[in-house]
Amino acid sequence: MTEASASGAHGGHGGHGHCPPAKLTGRIVRPHDPGYTDARLGWDQLFSHYPLVIVFAQNTQDVVNALTWARQHDTAVRIRSGRHSLEGWSNVDSGLVIDISELKSVHIDAHARVATVGAGLNQEEAVTTLAKQNFAVTTGTEGSVGLSGATLGGGFGFLTRWLGMACDSLIGAEIVVADGDECAKVIKVDLNHHSDLLWALRGAGNGNFGIVTSLTYKLAPLKSVTYLQATWDGTGDLRRLFEAYQRTAPFTDARLGTQLEAHRNQILLFAVLPEGTPAETKRLLAPLLSVGSPQVTTQVGNWGDVYAGFQIPIELEPANWKFYSQFARKPFPAKAIDVVISFIRNAPTDDSNYFLQAFGGNVRRSPRGGTAFPHRDALFYAEPGVGWGKRSDQPGICDPLTPQAQAWIAEFSQELRPYVDGAYVNVPNIGTQDWETAYWRNNFDRLRKIKAKYDPQNVFQYDQSIPPAVC
């Protein structure tokens, strides 16, 4: 496969790993520029960083130039796409942020059922673009999240039980890696070229090995879905719903994707059945819909239209968020469900919630070439979350609710620890004990070896990045 180096003309870096001095190219934003505040802020306004320079790459060469420049100037570098990094790690004070969100190309080969897309698409752009041609891949449910970040960490949502993890349909990537002492180069990764790196990118690819600039997916045909939403007032039915959910949702028809979400004033159930009817969806969900007296709506339509329809505009969301990610490998006993009920009833805001997403189905099948994502045996994914505060262009103002919100979620997740296992790298926490095995279980040593091969100088590092193996 082709490899292009930063030095271009002389095809490499000689014996010393030196490149000609790099110039920053692309759309460049510095602290004195008028758009700097917009350019530096992320989705979660709990975090606020002041980078030295932000490069919005317009093509792969801009990324090569930016990485080479950062290495030549000994400057910390971070990679950003959708700005949803939940610990603020896609940004850095006094460093270089390489933002790939403007790499939005799409090429769909309908005959081969393959799409190659720029790594800057967000999930809503990807879902709606593919759906116009009646195709789909697994994505998460939140449209403004970057497609590449979601996929490279594993990626799951309403189509997971049907199509597997998002990373399972990733069959290739273009990635800019560090080269020699101060250079950068582009490599193409697929099942036949750098297949070890493809394995690592499928579940551990977020900012650990290089900068992914395009992604190639195997597509699934999908013409229409049934989307069901059920709402229960209050939390009185939560125990029965939780018990019914964990008994049925991970074991039902592998097409059915569901999410159960509890708030202090209501409980919500969302379900998507690809190529299914409302009657079939209700039949599969009967053990849940027969609890209490929910209000139930259904909609049949193109997946892109349905997906766009349940998005909440960012400006209507709280400014500050904190989440803890957990996987359950066996059903919660009554004591664990009691913990959920008592914390949800005492949640600090209406936006705070606890949600479950059923696994099972085709999550249990690994794709050809395998993946670094290790939590395939989970019954369900569980996540307490707390959202608070109003959005503004001056984040970091101390919100009076912050201490209460953070204490609530820390205690909530701590109380559930006996019943859960592991954590999800796309929903990280700075305080996670043994994060290496929480995110990757027994894949961590292999990931360190691959890191040593592709990034021996540890150019791509942040608080919980994978360190290179030391021989």
Coordinates of C-alpha atoms in Angstrom, one line a residue:
M1 CA 0.0 0.0 0.0
T2 CA 1.2 3.5 -0.5
E3 CA 3.0 5.4 2.1
A4 CA 3.5 9.2 1.8
S5 CA 5.9 11.0 4.1
A6 CA 5.9 14.5 5.4
S7 CA 9.1 15.1 3.4
G8 CA 7.3 14.2 0.2
A9 CA 10.0 14.6 -2.4
H10 CA 12.8 12.5 -0.9
G11 CA 10.4 9.8 0.1
G12 CA 11.4 9.3 3.7
H13 CA 13.6 10.8 6.3
G14 CA 17.1 9.6 5.6
G15 CA 19.0 7.9 8.4
H16 CA 18.5 10.6 11.0
G17 CA 14.7 10.9 11.0
H18 CA 14.8 14.6 10.0
C19 CA 12.3 16.2 7.8
P20 CA 12.3 19.6 6.1
P21 CA 10.8 22.2 8.6
A22 CA 7.0 21.7 8.5
K23 CA 4.5 24.5 7.9
L24 CA 1.0 24.4 9.4
T25 CA -1.6 24.1 6.7
G26 CA -5.4 23.9 6.8
R27 CA -7.7 26.3 8.7
I28 CA -5.6 27.5 11.6
V29 CA -7.0 29.2 14.7
R30 CA -4.8 30.8 17.3
P31 CA -5.6 32.5 20.7
H32 CA -5.9 36.0 19.2
D33 CA -8.2 35.0 16.4
P34 CA -11.9 36.0 16.7
G35 CA -13.2 32.4 16.5
Y36 CA -10.8 31.0 19.1
T37 CA -13.4 30.6 21.9
D38 CA -15.8 28.6 19.6
A39 CA -12.8 26.6 18.3
R40 CA -11.5 25.6 21.7
L41 CA -14.8 24.7 23.5
G42 CA -16.0 21.1 23.7
W43 CA -19.4 19.7 24.2
D44 CA -18.9 19.0 28.0
Q45 CA -18.3 22.4 29.4
L46 CA -16.9 21.0 32.6
F47 CA -13.6 21.1 30.8
S48 CA -12.0 24.2 29.4
H49 CA -8.5 24.2 27.8
Y50 CA -6.5 26.9 26.0
P51 CA -4.4 25.3 23.2
L52 CA -1.6 27.1 21.5
V53 CA -3.0 26.4 18.1
I54 CA -5.9 24.5 16.6
V55 CA -5.5 23.1 13.0
F56 CA -8.8 22.2 11.3
A57 CA -7.4 19.8 8.7
Q58 CA -8.9 20.1 5.2
N59 CA -7.1 17.0 3.9
T60 CA -4.7 14.3 5.0
Q61 CA -1.6 16.3 4.1
D62 CA -2.7 19.0 6.6
V63 CA -2.7 16.3 9.3
V64 CA 0.8 15.1 8.2
N65 CA 2.1 18.7 8.3
A66 CA 0.5 19.4 11.7
L67 CA 1.9 16.2 13.3
T68 CA 5.4 16.9 11.8
W69 CA 5.3 20.5 13.0
A70 CA 4.3 19.4 16.6
R71 CA 7.2 16.9 16.7
Q72 CA 9.7 19.5 15.4
H73 CA 8.5 22.0 17.9
D74 CA 8.3 19.5 20.8
T75 CA 4.7 20.5 21.3
A76 CA 2.0 18.3 22.9
V77 CA -0.6 17.1 20.4
R78 CA -4.2 16.0 20.8
I79 CA -6.7 14.7 18.2
R80 CA -10.3 15.9 18.1
S81 CA -13.3 15.1 15.9
G82 CA -16.7 15.4 17.6
R83 CA -15.6 17.2 20.7
H84 CA -17.4 14.8 23.0
S85 CA -14.2 13.6 24.9
L86 CA -15.8 13.1 28.3
E87 CA -12.7 13.9 30.3
G88 CA -11.6 16.8 28.0
W89 CA -8.6 14.8 26.6
S90 CA -9.1 15.8 23.0
N91 CA -7.9 19.3 24.0
V92 CA -4.7 20.5 25.7
D93 CA -3.4 23.7 27.3
S94 CA -0.5 25.2 25.3
G95 CA -0.4 22.4 22.8
L96 CA -1.6 21.6 19.2
V97 CA -5.1 20.3 18.6
I98 CA -5.5 18.5 15.3
D99 CA -9.2 18.8 14.5
I100 CA -10.4 16.4 11.8
S101 CA -14.1 17.5 11.9
E102 CA -13.9 19.1 8.5
L103 CA -12.8 15.9 6.7
K104 CA -16.4 15.0 5.5
S105 CA -15.9 13.0 2.3
V106 CA -18.3 10.1 1.6
H107 CA -17.8 7.4 -1.0
I108 CA -20.4 4.6 -1.2
D109 CA -19.9 1.5 -3.4
A110 CA -23.5 0.2 -3.3
H111 CA -22.6 -2.9 -5.3
A112 CA -19.8 -4.0 -2.9
R113 CA -21.7 -2.7 0.1
V114 CA -18.7 -0.7 1.3
A115 CA -18.4 3.0 2.3
T116 CA -15.2 5.0 2.8
V117 CA -15.9 8.2 4.8
G118 CA -13.8 11.1 6.1
A119 CA -13.1 10.8 9.8
G120 CA -14.8 14.2 10.4
L121 CA -18.4 13.0 10.0
N122 CA -20.5 13.0 13.1
Q123 CA -22.9 10.1 13.7
E124 CA -26.0 11.9 12.5
E125 CA -24.3 12.8 9.2
A126 CA -23.1 9.2 8.8
V127 CA -26.5 7.7 9.6
T128 CA -28.5 10.0 7.4
T129 CA -26.1 9.8 4.4
L130 CA -26.0 6.0 4.4
A131 CA -29.7 5.8 4.9
K132 CA -30.4 7.8 1.8
Q133 CA -29.1 4.7 -0.1
N134 CA -30.8 2.3 2.3
F135 CA -27.6 1.2 4.1
A136 CA -26.6 1.3 7.8
V137 CA -23.7 0.6 10.2
T138 CA -23.9 0.5 14.0
T139 CA -23.5 3.9 15.6
G140 CA -24.2 5.4 19.0
T141 CA -27.5 7.2 19.6
E142 CA -26.2 10.8 20.0
G143 CA -25.9 12.5 16.6
S144 CA -23.4 15.1 17.5
V145 CA -20.8 12.6 18.6
G146 CA -17.9 12.0 16.1
L147 CA -18.3 8.8 14.1
S148 CA -14.6 8.0 14.3
G149 CA -14.3 8.4 18.0
A150 CA -17.4 6.3 18.6
T151 CA -16.2 3.5 16.2
L152 CA -12.6 3.4 17.4
G153 CA -13.7 2.9 21.0
G154 CA -16.1 0.0 20.1
G155 CA -19.3 1.8 19.4
F156 CA -22.8 0.6 20.2
G157 CA -26.4 1.8 19.8
F158 CA -29.8 0.6 18.6
L159 CA -28.4 -1.6 15.8
T160 CA -25.7 -3.3 17.9
R161 CA -27.6 -6.6 18.6
W162 CA -28.3 -6.9 14.9
L163 CA -25.0 -5.7 13.3
G164 CA -22.5 -6.1 16.2
M165 CA -20.3 -3.3 17.5
A166 CA -19.6 -0.3 15.3
C167 CA -15.9 -1.4 15.2
D168 CA -17.0 -4.8 13.9
S169 CA -17.9 -3.3 10.5
L170 CA -14.7 -1.3 10.3
I171 CA -12.7 -3.0 7.5
G172 CA -10.1 -0.4 6.8
A173 CA -8.7 3.0 7.8
E174 CA -6.2 5.6 6.7
I175 CA -4.1 6.8 9.6
V176 CA -1.3 9.3 10.0
V177 CA 1.4 7.9 12.3
A178 CA 4.7 9.2 13.7
D179 CA 7.7 8.3 11.7
G180 CA 11.4 8.5 12.8
D181 CA 12.4 11.2 15.2
E182 CA 10.3 14.1 13.9
C183 CA 8.4 13.0 10.8
A184 CA 4.9 11.7 10.0
K185 CA 3.6 9.4 7.4
V186 CA 0.3 8.0 6.1
I187 CA -0.5 4.3 6.2
K188 CA -3.5 2.3 4.9
V189 CA -4.7 -0.3 7.2
D190 CA -7.0 -3.3 6.4
L191 CA -7.2 -7.0 6.9
N192 CA -4.2 -7.6 4.6
H193 CA -2.0 -4.6 5.5
H194 CA -1.1 -3.7 9.1
S195 CA -3.8 -6.1 10.3
D196 CA -2.4 -5.9 13.9
L197 CA -3.1 -2.1 13.8
L198 CA -6.6 -2.7 12.4
W199 CA -7.3 -5.1 15.4
A200 CA -6.1 -2.4 17.8
L201 CA -8.1 0.4 16.1
R202 CA -11.2 -1.7 16.6
G203 CA -11.8 -0.8 20.2
A204 CA -8.6 1.0 21.3
G205 CA -8.0 3.5 18.5
N206 CA -8.9 6.7 20.1
G207 CA -5.8 8.8 20.0
N208 CA -3.4 6.0 20.9
F209 CA -1.7 5.0 17.7
G210 CA -2.1 7.9 15.3
I211 CA -4.6 10.2 13.6
V212 CA -7.3 8.3 11.7
T213 CA -8.3 10.4 8.6
S214 CA -10.7 8.0 6.9
L215 CA -12.7 4.9 7.8
T216 CA -13.9 2.1 5.6
Y217 CA -17.0 0.2 6.6
K218 CA -18.9 -2.9 5.5
L219 CA -22.5 -1.8 5.1
A220 CA -25.8 -3.6 5.9
P221 CA -28.8 -3.0 3.7
L222 CA -31.6 -1.4 5.7
K223 CA -34.8 0.0 4.1
S224 CA -37.0 0.8 7.1
V225 CA -37.2 0.4 10.9
T226 CA -40.0 0.5 13.5
Y227 CA -39.1 3.0 16.3
L228 CA -41.0 2.6 19.6
Q229 CA -41.0 4.9 22.6
A230 CA -42.8 4.1 25.9
T231 CA -43.1 6.5 28.9
W232 CA -44.0 5.7 32.5
D233 CA -44.7 8.6 34.9
G234 CA -42.7 8.6 38.1
T235 CA -40.4 5.8 39.2
G236 CA -43.0 3.5 40.8
D237 CA -42.6 0.8 38.0
L238 CA -38.9 0.9 38.0
R239 CA -38.3 -2.4 39.9
R240 CA -40.6 -4.4 37.7
L241 CA -39.3 -2.8 34.5
F242 CA -35.7 -3.4 35.4
E243 CA -36.3 -7.0 36.2
A244 CA -38.3 -7.6 33.0
Y245 CA -35.7 -5.7 31.0
Q246 CA -32.7 -7.7 32.1
R247 CA -34.7 -11.0 31.7
T248 CA -35.8 -10.3 28.1
A249 CA -33.9 -7.5 26.2
P250 CA -30.5 -9.3 26.0
F251 CA -32.2 -12.6 24.9
T252 CA -34.9 -11.5 22.5
D253 CA -34.8 -11.4 18.6
A254 CA -31.3 -10.3 17.7
R255 CA -32.7 -7.5 15.5
L256 CA -34.3 -5.7 18.4
G257 CA -32.2 -2.9 20.0
T258 CA -33.4 -1.3 23.2
Q259 CA -32.5 1.3 25.8
L260 CA -34.2 1.7 29.2
E261 CA -33.7 5.1 30.8
A262 CA -34.7 6.1 34.3
H263 CA -35.1 9.8 35.4
R264 CA -36.4 11.0 38.8
N265 CA -39.8 12.0 37.2
Q266 CA -40.2 9.4 34.5
I267 CA -38.9 6.1 32.9
L268 CA -38.4 5.8 29.1
L269 CA -38.0 2.8 26.9
F270 CA -36.7 3.2 23.4
A271 CA -36.6 0.4 20.8
V272 CA -35.6 0.0 17.2
L273 CA -36.6 -3.1 15.1
P274 CA -34.9 -3.1 11.7
E275 CA -37.2 -4.3 8.9
G276 CA -39.9 -4.9 11.5
T277 CA -43.5 -3.8 12.1
P278 CA -45.1 -2.0 15.1
A279 CA -47.1 -5.2 16.0
E280 CA -43.9 -7.3 16.0
T281 CA -42.1 -4.7 18.1
K282 CA -44.9 -4.6 20.7
R283 CA -45.0 -8.4 20.8
L284 CA -41.3 -8.6 21.5
L285 CA -41.6 -6.0 24.2
A286 CA -44.7 -7.4 25.8
P287 CA -43.0 -8.3 29.1
L288 CA -42.1 -4.6 29.5
L289 CA -45.1 -2.9 28.0
S290 CA -47.4 -5.0 30.3
V291 CA -45.9 -3.3 33.4
G292 CA -48.0 -0.4 34.6
S293 CA -49.7 1.8 32.0
P294 CA -47.1 3.4 29.7
Q295 CA -47.8 5.8 26.9
V296 CA -46.6 4.1 23.8
T297 CA -45.9 5.6 20.4
T298 CA -44.5 3.9 17.3
Q299 CA -43.2 5.2 14.0
V300 CA -42.1 3.4 10.8
G301 CA -39.7 5.0 8.5
N302 CA -36.2 5.3 6.9
W303 CA -33.5 4.9 9.6
G304 CA -32.0 8.2 8.8
D305 CA -35.3 10.1 9.3
V306 CA -36.0 8.2 12.5
Y307 CA -32.5 8.8 13.9
A308 CA -32.6 12.5 13.0
G309 CA -36.0 12.7 14.7
F310 CA -34.9 11.7 18.2
Q311 CA -31.9 14.0 18.4
I312 CA -31.9 16.8 21.0
P313 CA -30.3 20.1 19.8
I314 CA -27.1 20.7 21.8
E315 CA -28.2 24.2 22.9
L316 CA -31.1 22.6 24.8
E317 CA -28.8 20.2 26.7
P318 CA -27.1 21.0 30.0
A319 CA -23.6 22.4 29.8
N320 CA -21.9 20.0 32.3
W321 CA -21.9 16.2 32.3
K322 CA -20.4 13.4 34.2
F323 CA -20.9 9.7 33.4
Y324 CA -19.7 6.4 34.7
S325 CA -19.6 3.4 32.4
Q326 CA -20.3 -0.2 33.6
F327 CA -21.0 -3.6 32.1
A328 CA -23.2 -6.2 33.8
R329 CA -22.3 -9.9 33.1
K330 CA -25.2 -11.3 35.1
P331 CA -28.6 -10.0 36.1
F332 CA -28.8 -7.4 38.9
P333 CA -30.1 -8.9 42.2
A334 CA -32.8 -7.1 44.1
K335 CA -30.2 -5.2 46.3
A336 CA -28.6 -3.7 43.1
I337 CA -32.0 -2.6 41.8
D338 CA -32.7 -1.0 45.2
V339 CA -29.5 1.1 44.8
V340 CA -30.6 2.3 41.3
I341 CA -34.1 3.2 42.6
S342 CA -32.9 5.2 45.6
F343 CA -30.3 7.1 43.7
I344 CA -32.6 8.0 40.8
R345 CA -35.3 9.2 43.2
N346 CA -32.7 11.6 44.7
A347 CA -31.1 12.7 41.5
P348 CA -30.0 16.4 41.5
T349 CA -31.6 17.3 38.1
D350 CA -34.2 16.1 35.7
D351 CA -31.5 15.4 33.1
S352 CA -29.7 13.0 35.5
N353 CA -30.4 9.4 34.5
Y354 CA -29.5 5.8 34.6
F355 CA -29.7 3.9 31.4
L356 CA -29.3 0.3 30.3
Q357 CA -28.5 -0.9 26.7
A358 CA -29.0 -4.6 26.1
F359 CA -26.1 -6.6 24.6
G360 CA -26.4 -10.2 23.4
G361 CA -27.4 -11.0 19.8
N362 CA -24.6 -10.5 17.4
V363 CA -22.4 -8.6 19.9
R364 CA -21.1 -12.0 20.8
R365 CA -19.7 -12.7 17.4
S366 CA -16.3 -11.2 16.6
P367 CA -15.6 -10.1 13.0
R368 CA -12.8 -11.6 10.8
G369 CA -9.5 -10.3 12.2
G370 CA -10.9 -9.8 15.7
T371 CA -11.2 -6.6 17.8
A372 CA -9.6 -5.1 20.9
F373 CA -13.1 -4.5 22.3
P374 CA -13.4 -7.1 25.1
H375 CA -16.9 -6.8 26.7
R376 CA -18.8 -9.0 24.3
D377 CA -20.1 -11.3 27.0
A378 CA -22.0 -8.5 28.8
L379 CA -25.7 -8.8 29.3
F380 CA -26.1 -5.1 29.2
Y381 CA -24.2 -1.8 29.4
A382 CA -25.2 0.5 32.2
E383 CA -24.4 4.1 32.8
P384 CA -25.4 6.6 35.5
G385 CA -25.1 10.1 34.2
V386 CA -25.6 13.6 35.6
G387 CA -26.2 16.7 33.6
W388 CA -26.5 20.3 35.0
G389 CA -26.0 23.9 34.3
K390 CA -26.7 26.3 31.4
R391 CA -24.6 26.5 28.3
S392 CA -22.6 29.7 27.7
D393 CA -19.5 30.8 25.8
Q394 CA -17.7 31.4 29.1
P395 CA -17.5 27.9 30.7
G396 CA -15.7 27.1 33.8
I397 CA -17.8 29.5 35.8
C398 CA -18.4 27.7 39.1
D399 CA -21.9 26.2 39.0
P400 CA -23.4 25.9 42.5
L401 CA -24.7 22.4 41.6
T402 CA -21.3 21.0 40.6
P403 CA -20.2 19.6 44.0
Q404 CA -23.6 18.0 44.6
A405 CA -23.8 16.5 41.1
Q406 CA -20.4 15.1 41.2
A407 CA -20.9 13.6 44.7
W408 CA -24.2 12.0 43.6
I409 CA -22.8 10.2 40.6
A410 CA -19.5 9.1 42.4
E411 CA -21.5 7.6 45.2
F412 CA -24.1 6.0 42.8
S413 CA -21.4 4.3 40.7
Q414 CA -19.5 3.2 43.8
E415 CA -22.5 1.5 45.3
L416 CA -23.1 -0.4 42.1
R417 CA -19.5 -1.7 41.9
P418 CA -20.1 -5.1 43.4
Y419 CA -22.6 -5.9 40.6
V420 CA -20.8 -4.6 37.5
D421 CA -17.5 -5.2 35.8
G422 CA -15.2 -3.2 33.6
A423 CA -15.7 0.2 31.9
Y424 CA -16.1 1.6 28.4
V425 CA -13.2 3.5 27.0
N426 CA -15.5 6.0 25.2
V427 CA -17.0 6.9 28.6
P428 CA -13.7 7.1 30.6
N429 CA -13.1 8.4 34.1
I430 CA -9.9 9.9 35.3
G431 CA -10.3 8.1 38.7
T432 CA -10.9 4.6 37.3
Q433 CA -8.9 2.1 39.2
D434 CA -7.0 -0.3 37.0
W435 CA -8.3 1.4 33.9
E436 CA -6.0 -0.7 31.7
T437 CA -8.0 -3.9 32.4
A438 CA -11.3 -2.1 33.0
Y439 CA -11.3 -0.9 29.4
W440 CA -9.4 -3.8 27.7
R441 CA -9.3 -6.8 30.0
N442 CA -6.6 -9.2 28.9
N443 CA -6.0 -7.4 25.6
F444 CA -3.9 -4.7 27.2
D445 CA -0.4 -6.4 26.8
R446 CA -1.1 -7.0 23.1
L447 CA -2.1 -3.3 22.7
R448 CA 1.1 -2.2 24.3
K449 CA 3.2 -4.2 21.9
I450 CA 1.3 -2.7 18.9
K451 CA 1.8 0.7 20.4
A452 CA 5.5 0.1 20.6
K453 CA 5.5 -0.9 16.9
Y454 CA 3.6 2.1 15.6
D455 CA 4.3 4.8 18.2
P456 CA 7.5 3.8 20.0
Q457 CA 8.3 7.4 21.1
N458 CA 4.8 7.7 22.7
V459 CA 3.9 10.8 20.6
F460 CA 0.2 10.1 21.2
Q461 CA -0.2 10.3 24.9
Y462 CA -2.8 11.6 27.4
D463 CA -3.9 10.7 30.9
Q464 CA -5.1 7.2 30.1
S465 CA -3.4 6.5 26.8
I466 CA -1.8 3.1 26.1
P467 CA 2.0 3.2 26.9
P468 CA 4.4 1.4 24.6
A469 CA 5.6 -2.0 25.7
V470 CA 9.2 -1.9 27.0
C471 CA 11.2 -4.9 25.7

